[in-house]
Coordinates of C-alpha atoms in Angstrom, one line a residue:
F202 CA -10.1 6.2 15.8
H203 CA -13.3 6.5 13.7
Q204 CA -12.6 5.8 10.0
N205 CA -13.3 9.4 9.0
E206 CA -10.8 10.7 11.6
K207 CA -8.2 8.3 10.2
F208 CA -8.9 9.7 6.7
K209 CA -8.6 13.3 7.9
M210 CA -5.3 12.5 9.7
L211 CA -3.9 10.8 6.6
Y212 CA -5.0 13.6 4.3
N213 CA -3.4 16.2 6.5
E214 CA -0.1 14.2 6.6
C215 CA -0.1 13.9 2.8
G216 CA -1.1 17.5 2.2
I217 CA -4.4 16.7 0.6
A218 CA -6.7 19.6 0.9
K219 CA -9.7 18.6 -1.2
V220 CA -11.0 15.1 -0.7
E221 CA -11.9 13.3 -3.9
L222 CA -13.1 9.7 -4.4
E223 CA -9.7 8.7 -5.8
H224 CA -8.0 9.9 -2.7
E225 CA -10.5 8.0 -0.5
I226 CA -9.8 4.7 -2.4
I227 CA -6.1 4.9 -2.0
A228 CA -6.4 6.2 1.6
D229 CA -8.8 3.3 2.4
F230 CA -6.2 0.8 1.0
I231 CA -3.4 2.3 3.0
L232 CA -5.4 2.4 6.3
K233 CA -6.6 -1.2 5.8
T234 CA -3.0 -2.1 5.1
I235 CA -1.8 -0.4 8.4
D236 CA -4.5 -2.2 10.4
Y237 CA -3.6 -5.6 8.8
L238 CA 0.2 -5.1 9.4
Y239 CA -0.5 -4.2 13.1
E240 CA -2.7 -7.3 13.5
C241 CA 0.2 -9.3 12.1
G242 CA 2.5 -8.0 14.8
F243 CA 4.6 -5.5 12.8
T244 CA 6.5 -2.9 15.0
N245 CA 6.3 0.8 14.1
K246 CA 9.7 0.6 12.4
Q247 CA 8.7 -2.5 10.4
L248 CA 5.4 -0.9 9.5
L249 CA 7.1 2.3 8.2
K250 CA 9.6 0.3 6.1
T251 CA 6.8 -1.8 4.7
L252 CA 4.6 1.2 3.8
Q253 CA 7.6 2.8 2.0
F254 CA 7.9 -0.5 0.0
I255 CA 4.2 -0.4 -0.8
K256 CA 4.3 3.2 -1.7
N257 CA 7.2 2.4 -4.1
V258 CA 5.1 -0.4 -5.7
I259 CA 2.1 1.9 -6.1
Q260 CA 4.1 4.6 -7.7
Y261 CA 5.7 2.1 -10.1
T262 CA 2.2 1.0 -11.1
C263 CA 1.3 4.3 -12.7
D264 CA 3.4 3.7 -15.8
N265 CA 3.8 0.0 -15.9
T266 CA 1.9 -3.2 -16.6
L267 CA 1.0 -5.9 -14.0
P268 CA 3.9 -8.2 -15.1
E269 CA 6.3 -5.3 -14.9
T270 CA 5.0 -4.4 -11.5
M271 CA 5.3 -8.0 -10.3
R272 CA 9.0 -8.1 -11.4
H273 CA 9.6 -4.7 -9.7
L274 CA 7.9 -6.0 -6.5
R275 CA 10.1 -9.1 -6.4
K276 CA 13.3 -6.9 -6.8
Q277 CA 12.2 -4.4 -4.1
I278 CA 11.1 -7.0 -1.5
I279 CA 14.8 -7.8 -0.9
G280 CA 15.1 -4.4 0.7
L281 CA 12.7 -5.5 3.5
E282 CA 14.8 -8.5 4.5
P283 CA 17.0 -6.6 7.0
F284 CA 13.8 -5.4 8.7
L285 CA 11.3 -8.2 8.4
N286 CA 11.6 -11.9 9.1
N287 CA 10.3 -14.4 6.5
N288 CA 6.9 -14.7 8.2
L289 CA 6.3 -10.9 8.0
I290 CA 7.5 -10.8 4.4
K291 CA 5.0 -13.6 3.6
H292 CA 2.2 -11.6 5.3
T293 CA 3.1 -8.6 3.3
L294 CA 3.1 -10.4 0.0
T295 CA 0.0 -12.4 0.7
Y296 CA -1.8 -9.1 1.6
L297 CA -0.6 -7.3 -1.5
Q298 CA -1.7 -10.3 -3.7
S299 CA -5.2 -10.5 -2.2
T300 CA -5.8 -6.8 -2.3
Y301 CA -3.8 -4.5 -4.5
L302 CA -2.6 -6.9 -7.2
Q303 CA -5.9 -8.7 -7.4
H304 CA -7.5 -5.3 -8.3
F305 CA -4.5 -4.0 -10.1
M306 CA -6.4 -2.4 -13.0
L307 CA -8.8 -0.6 -10.7
Y308 CA -5.9 0.9 -8.7
K309 CA -4.1 1.8 -11.8
Y310 CA -7.1 3.6 -13.2
V311 CA -7.6 5.5 -9.9
L312 CA -3.9 6.5 -9.8
V313 CA -4.2 8.1 -13.2
F314 CA -6.5 10.7 -11.7
L315 CA -4.4 11.5 -8.6

């Protein structure tokens, strides 16, 4: 898929009619996350569970600080243990640390406008 086609498909799935910069930032993060997880060998079921986990963390971000979000993330990661082995959990946490959490304030600011 071309990147724009991926965005359109994601927007349609999420019911987003009007594309704004804020949507593109979050959609780009999600699409890059999907690509990364597939590269790490996640199955479709594992990918869906991990995306649900990440969505939960992103939603929690809106009204909470980085330390609160980190505590929430640590509690929620336990829910992935039945679906992911330790190596895949490590990949997930490393990716979140190097992307979403590293730019936490940027994503938090973007989420305010969604």
